[in-house]
Tab-separated table of C-alpha atoms in Angstrom:
chain	number	residue	atom	x	y	z
Y	263	UNK	CA	-5.515	21.259	-50.993
Y	264	UNK	CA	-4.874	21.651	-47.353
Y	265	UNK	CA	-2.230	19.242	-46.161
Y	266	UNK	CA	-3.650	16.539	-43.937
Y	267	UNK	CA	-1.899	16.268	-40.639
Y	268	UNK	CA	-2.315	13.508	-38.124
Y	269	UNK	CA	-3.177	14.736	-34.665
Y	270	UNK	CA	-0.377	14.137	-32.249
Y	271	UNK	CA	-1.048	11.483	-29.666
Y	272	UNK	CA	-1.198	12.831	-26.124
Y	273	UNK	CA	1.814	11.780	-24.098
Y	274	UNK	CA	0.544	10.120	-20.946
Y	275	UNK	CA	2.113	7.953	-18.264
Y	276	UNK	CA	-0.272	5.956	-16.095
Y	277	UNK	CA	0.686	4.993	-12.545
Y	278	UNK	CA	-1.385	1.942	-11.654
Y	279	UNK	CA	-1.990	0.324	-8.289
Y	280	UNK	CA	-2.337	-3.436	-8.838
Y	281	UNK	CA	-4.085	-4.117	-5.546
Y	282	UNK	CA	-2.858	-6.336	-2.715
Y	283	UNK	CA	-2.681	-9.733	-4.371
Y	284	UNK	CA	-4.768	-11.774	-6.772
Y	285	UNK	CA	-5.916	-10.279	-10.058
Y	286	UNK	CA	-9.604	-10.112	-9.127
Y	287	UNK	CA	-8.671	-7.497	-6.496
Y	288	UNK	CA	-7.355	-5.233	-9.263
Y	289	UNK	CA	-9.838	-2.554	-10.331
Y	290	UNK	CA	-11.503	-2.761	-13.752
Y	291	UNK	CA	-9.970	0.604	-14.626
Y	292	UNK	CA	-6.459	-0.650	-13.831
Y	293	UNK	CA	-6.954	-3.838	-15.847
Y	294	UNK	CA	-8.291	-1.913	-18.855
Y	295	UNK	CA	-5.267	0.395	-18.866
Y	296	UNK	CA	-2.865	-2.562	-18.682
Y	297	UNK	CA	-4.683	-4.291	-21.538
Y	298	UNK	CA	-4.344	-1.244	-23.798
Y	299	UNK	CA	-0.799	-0.099	-23.023
Y	300	UNK	CA	2.443	-0.712	-24.929
Y	301	UNK	CA	4.894	-1.072	-22.072
Y	302	UNK	CA	4.601	-2.063	-18.402
Y	303	UNK	CA	7.298	-0.920	-15.976
Y	304	UNK	CA	7.795	-1.631	-12.300
Y	305	UNK	CA	9.687	-3.407	-9.561
Y	306	UNK	CA	10.858	-6.806	-10.830
Y	307	UNK	CA	8.608	-8.847	-8.537
Y	308	UNK	CA	5.445	-7.027	-9.654
Y	309	UNK	CA	6.346	-7.028	-13.341
Y	310	UNK	CA	6.953	-10.781	-13.238
Y	311	UNK	CA	3.419	-11.263	-11.912
Y	312	UNK	CA	2.047	-9.627	-15.073
Y	313	UNK	CA	4.186	-11.260	-17.783
Y	314	UNK	CA	1.972	-14.331	-18.185
Y	315	UNK	CA	-1.244	-12.290	-18.087
Y	316	UNK	CA	-0.007	-9.775	-20.712
Y	317	UNK	CA	2.485	-11.704	-22.906
Y	318	UNK	CA	2.275	-9.260	-25.817
Y	319	UNK	CA	3.530	-6.263	-23.818
Y	320	UNK	CA	6.983	-4.782	-23.556
Y	321	UNK	CA	8.300	-4.922	-19.998
Y	322	UNK	CA	10.856	-2.881	-18.112
Y	323	UNK	CA	11.839	-3.601	-14.511
Y	324	UNK	CA	14.470	-2.678	-11.954
Y	325	UNK	CA	15.363	-4.049	-8.554
Y	326	UNK	CA	14.645	-2.482	-5.180
Y	327	UNK	CA	16.370	0.860	-4.492
Y	328	UNK	CA	16.427	1.761	-8.224
Y	329	UNK	CA	13.149	3.681	-8.172
Y	330	UNK	CA	14.489	6.922	-9.650
Y	331	UNK	CA	16.121	5.100	-12.573
Y	332	UNK	CA	12.866	3.245	-13.188
Y	333	UNK	CA	10.815	6.450	-13.090
Y	334	UNK	CA	13.024	8.345	-15.524
Y	335	UNK	CA	13.144	5.468	-17.989
Y	336	UNK	CA	9.376	4.958	-18.122
Y	337	UNK	CA	8.878	8.726	-18.464
Y	338	UNK	CA	11.285	8.668	-21.430
Y	339	UNK	CA	9.212	5.889	-22.973
Y	340	UNK	CA	6.040	7.932	-22.557
Y	341	UNK	CA	7.815	10.979	-23.987
Y	342	UNK	CA	8.771	8.885	-27.023
Y	343	UNK	CA	5.088	8.207	-27.679
Y	344	UNK	CA	4.610	4.808	-26.076
Y	345	UNK	CA	1.527	4.052	-24.016
Y	346	UNK	CA	3.411	3.479	-20.783
Y	347	UNK	CA	2.330	2.227	-17.371
Y	348	UNK	CA	4.207	2.187	-14.082
Y	349	UNK	CA	2.779	-0.482	-11.776
Y	350	UNK	CA	3.095	-1.026	-8.042
Y	351	UNK	CA	1.255	-3.080	-5.463
Y	352	UNK	CA	-1.739	-1.798	-3.531
Y	353	UNK	CA	-2.554	1.826	-4.299
Y	354	UNK	CA	-0.066	3.931	-6.256
Y	355	UNK	CA	-0.495	6.854	-3.865
Y	356	UNK	CA	-0.053	4.869	-0.627
Y	357	UNK	CA	3.649	3.990	-0.265
Y	358	UNK	CA	3.534	3.549	-4.046
Y	359	UNK	CA	5.120	4.999	-7.169
Y	360	UNK	CA	2.861	8.009	-7.725
Y	361	UNK	CA	5.042	10.299	-5.606
Y	362	UNK	CA	8.448	9.645	-7.266
Y	363	UNK	CA	6.889	9.610	-10.727
Y	364	UNK	CA	5.308	13.030	-10.169
Y	365	UNK	CA	8.585	14.392	-8.805
Y	366	UNK	CA	10.530	13.054	-11.805
Y	367	UNK	CA	7.885	14.299	-14.225
Y	368	UNK	CA	9.125	17.859	-13.708
Y	369	UNK	CA	11.944	16.835	-16.068
Y	370	UNK	CA	9.326	15.766	-18.656
Y	371	UNK	CA	6.723	18.583	-18.667
Y	372	UNK	CA	5.266	17.366	-21.966
Y	373	UNK	CA	4.174	14.063	-20.363
Y	374	UNK	CA	0.921	14.000	-18.414
Y	375	UNK	CA	0.787	11.746	-15.363
Y	376	UNK	CA	-2.452	10.020	-14.460
Y	377	UNK	CA	-2.673	8.101	-11.191
Y	378	UNK	CA	-5.048	5.115	-11.143
Y	379	UNK	CA	-6.218	4.047	-7.667
Y	380	UNK	CA	-5.904	0.526	-6.318
Y	381	UNK	CA	-6.917	-1.391	-3.211
Y	382	UNK	CA	-4.254	-0.887	-0.564
Y	383	UNK	CA	-3.484	-3.522	2.097
Y	384	UNK	CA	-5.075	-1.440	4.858
Y	385	UNK	CA	-8.450	-1.642	3.117
Y	386	UNK	CA	-8.189	-5.254	1.946
Y	387	UNK	CA	-7.011	-6.400	5.377
Y	388	UNK	CA	-9.681	-4.351	7.086
Y	389	UNK	CA	-12.366	-6.067	5.008
Y	390	UNK	CA	-11.107	-9.481	6.110
Y	391	UNK	CA	-11.110	-8.436	9.755
Y	392	UNK	CA	-14.523	-6.762	9.670
Y	393	UNK	CA	-14.353	-3.033	10.378
Y	394	UNK	CA	-11.205	-2.100	12.341
Y	395	UNK	CA	-10.791	1.197	10.471
Y	396	UNK	CA	-14.415	2.334	10.590
Y	397	UNK	CA	-13.472	5.489	12.489
Y	398	UNK	CA	-10.448	7.826	12.333
Y	399	UNK	CA	-7.249	5.900	11.669
Y	400	UNK	CA	-3.563	6.279	10.808
Y	401	UNK	CA	-1.424	4.185	8.450
Y	402	UNK	CA	2.256	4.011	9.437
Y	403	UNK	CA	5.132	2.104	7.853
Y	404	UNK	CA	7.782	0.635	10.134
Y	405	UNK	CA	10.358	0.557	7.341
Y	406	UNK	CA	13.231	2.919	8.104
Y	407	UNK	CA	14.768	2.756	4.612
Y	408	UNK	CA	13.403	6.233	3.861
Y	409	UNK	CA	12.245	7.440	7.288
Y	410	UNK	CA	14.402	7.498	10.454
Y	411	UNK	CA	13.134	5.220	13.221
Y	412	UNK	CA	13.005	8.205	15.591
Y	413	UNK	CA	10.446	9.840	13.281
Y	414	UNK	CA	8.457	6.617	13.005
Y	415	UNK	CA	8.311	6.289	16.793
Y	416	UNK	CA	7.163	9.906	17.087
Y	417	UNK	CA	4.322	9.246	14.661
Y	418	UNK	CA	3.338	6.092	16.536
Y	419	UNK	CA	3.319	7.948	19.841
Y	420	UNK	CA	1.100	10.775	18.589
Y	421	UNK	CA	-1.282	8.380	16.809
Y	422	UNK	CA	-1.620	6.456	20.072
Y	423	UNK	CA	-2.169	9.628	22.101
Y	424	UNK	CA	-4.854	10.707	19.632
Y	425	UNK	CA	-6.599	7.336	20.074
Y	426	UNK	CA	-6.457	6.583	16.355
Y	427	UNK	CA	-6.938	3.049	15.135
Y	428	UNK	CA	-3.596	2.218	13.506
Y	429	UNK	CA	-2.562	0.092	10.547
Y	430	UNK	CA	1.127	-0.848	10.319
Y	431	UNK	CA	2.845	-1.626	7.018
Y	432	UNK	CA	6.269	-3.323	6.734
Y	433	UNK	CA	6.260	-4.516	10.365
Y	434	UNK	CA	9.337	-6.696	10.088
Y	435	UNK	CA	12.120	-8.072	7.915
Y	436	UNK	CA	15.335	-10.002	8.429
Y	437	UNK	CA	17.178	-6.762	9.176
Y	438	UNK	CA	14.314	-5.312	11.264
Y	439	UNK	CA	13.255	-8.356	13.268
Y	440	UNK	CA	12.495	-6.366	16.444
Y	441	UNK	CA	10.753	-3.331	14.928
Y	442	UNK	CA	7.219	-4.518	15.659
Y	443	UNK	CA	8.208	-5.130	19.283
Y	444	UNK	CA	9.695	-1.627	19.433
Y	445	UNK	CA	6.497	-0.178	17.963
Y	446	UNK	CA	4.372	-2.004	20.533
Y	447	UNK	CA	6.565	-0.680	23.342
Y	448	UNK	CA	5.866	2.863	22.135
Y	449	UNK	CA	2.133	2.202	21.927
Y	450	UNK	CA	2.079	0.591	25.377
Y	451	UNK	CA	3.193	3.909	26.849
Y	452	UNK	CA	-0.415	5.066	26.567
Y	453	UNK	CA	-2.477	2.114	25.306
Y	454	UNK	CA	-3.955	-0.630	27.464
Y	455	UNK	CA	-2.201	-3.987	27.182
Y	456	UNK	CA	-5.518	-5.635	26.274
Y	457	UNK	CA	-6.174	-3.283	23.343
Y	458	UNK	CA	-7.635	-5.417	20.550
Y	459	UNK	CA	-5.211	-5.933	17.657
Y	460	UNK	CA	-4.960	-8.194	14.617
Y	461	UNK	CA	-2.479	-9.484	12.075
Y	462	UNK	CA	-3.351	-10.354	8.477
Y	463	UNK	CA	-0.964	-12.354	6.290
Y	464	UNK	CA	-0.772	-12.975	2.547
Y	465	UNK	CA	-3.680	-10.654	1.698
Y	466	UNK	CA	-5.236	-11.702	-1.593
Y	467	UNK	CA	-2.805	-14.604	-1.982
Y	468	UNK	CA	-2.661	-18.315	-1.202
Y	469	UNK	CA	-2.383	-18.835	2.533
Y	470	UNK	CA	-4.380	-15.735	3.455
Y	471	UNK	CA	-5.127	-15.702	7.192
Y	472	UNK	CA	-5.822	-13.405	10.125
Y	473	UNK	CA	-5.568	-13.611	13.897
Y	474	UNK	CA	-6.978	-11.410	16.662
Y	475	UNK	CA	-4.754	-10.770	19.671
Y	476	UNK	CA	-4.073	-8.222	22.390
Y	477	UNK	CA	-1.451	-5.491	22.152
Y	478	UNK	CA	0.559	-7.362	24.755
Y	479	UNK	CA	0.421	-10.526	22.622
Y	480	UNK	CA	1.191	-8.566	19.460
Y	481	UNK	CA	4.475	-7.461	21.024
Y	482	UNK	CA	5.683	-11.087	20.882
Y	483	UNK	CA	4.262	-11.883	17.437
Y	484	UNK	CA	6.779	-12.881	14.747
Y	485	UNK	CA	5.669	-10.832	11.748
Y	486	UNK	CA	7.164	-10.807	8.259
Y	487	UNK	CA	6.943	-8.581	5.185
Y	488	UNK	CA	3.705	-10.297	4.151
Y	489	UNK	CA	2.008	-9.215	7.384
Y	490	UNK	CA	-0.211	-6.169	7.875
Y	491	UNK	CA	-0.900	-5.188	11.485
Y	492	UNK	CA	-4.001	-3.520	12.925
Y	493	UNK	CA	-4.160	-1.871	16.363
Y	494	UNK	CA	-7.564	-0.847	17.640
Y	495	UNK	CA	-8.468	2.316	19.506
Y	496	UNK	CA	-10.035	2.484	22.988
Y	497	UNK	CA	-13.458	1.546	21.577
Y	498	UNK	CA	-12.432	-1.299	19.259
Y	499	UNK	CA	-14.043	-4.610	20.196
Y	500	UNK	CA	-14.531	-8.180	19.043
Y	501	UNK	CA	-17.898	-8.888	17.408
Y	502	UNK	CA	-18.641	-12.450	16.242
Y	503	UNK	CA	-14.950	-13.175	15.916
Y	504	UNK	CA	-14.268	-10.014	13.937
Y	505	UNK	CA	-12.599	-6.700	14.792
Y	506	UNK	CA	-14.895	-3.672	14.926
Y	507	UNK	CA	-14.155	-0.019	15.674
Y	508	UNK	CA	-17.605	1.531	16.247
Y	509	UNK	CA	-18.617	4.742	14.520
Y	510	UNK	CA	-20.777	5.656	17.505
Y	511	UNK	CA	-24.163	5.358	15.833
Y	512	UNK	CA	-27.086	4.897	18.198
Y	513	UNK	CA	-28.888	1.608	17.766
Y	514	UNK	CA	-32.583	1.836	16.940
Y	515	UNK	CA	-34.535	2.114	20.170
Y	516	UNK	CA	-31.624	3.425	22.237
Y	517	UNK	CA	-32.209	6.616	24.164
Y	518	UNK	CA	-30.336	9.745	23.109
């Protein structure tokens, strides 16, 4: 008789974007993967959010600035045959964990990496505001932990010169209290002071709010790490209390 052999389970690591806040903003695909995995890994804050929802799972977490350690450990778990998931907020490919996981995965060629999309703050915040990113836009982080501030300012300057609508992540922290002001000073080199802007706080969480303001007013705004900032382009306008960047469609009846 031919010896029966059990097919080897495919070694897969999922990188899952949890969305910006509350669980209902997580995609069905992401939730299904979390429900069927063995171990959930991630930054301590995000893992703690999932412990109550998935009490039967194994968890592995590390603090900030230990991303490479976290990546290698969860890849080892996947290599050992566990159904492993690396979680992060928003979308895994937008300032998320997809990039370091894929770089580390070169050390684990037998493990497949599958990136599961999530709702990033730029999209969730945009939905609250109306349609600030309805035309070409740029997303820029003001955190200089991994990118020199000189490079960030260069990107801001060119995005402003190109008349892109702009979404700013990580606008401020205790150590970077003046970075949003510095960013506005760069933008004011070629943007009108009355350019329509907005701030959104606590997206998808208790206390969610947004405010519309001018670029000049934004310069004085006291942001925090729970704030996402939107800067309109030359065409962005207020419509019924919302922020709209027109696509340029002709209204019915308008002459070409």
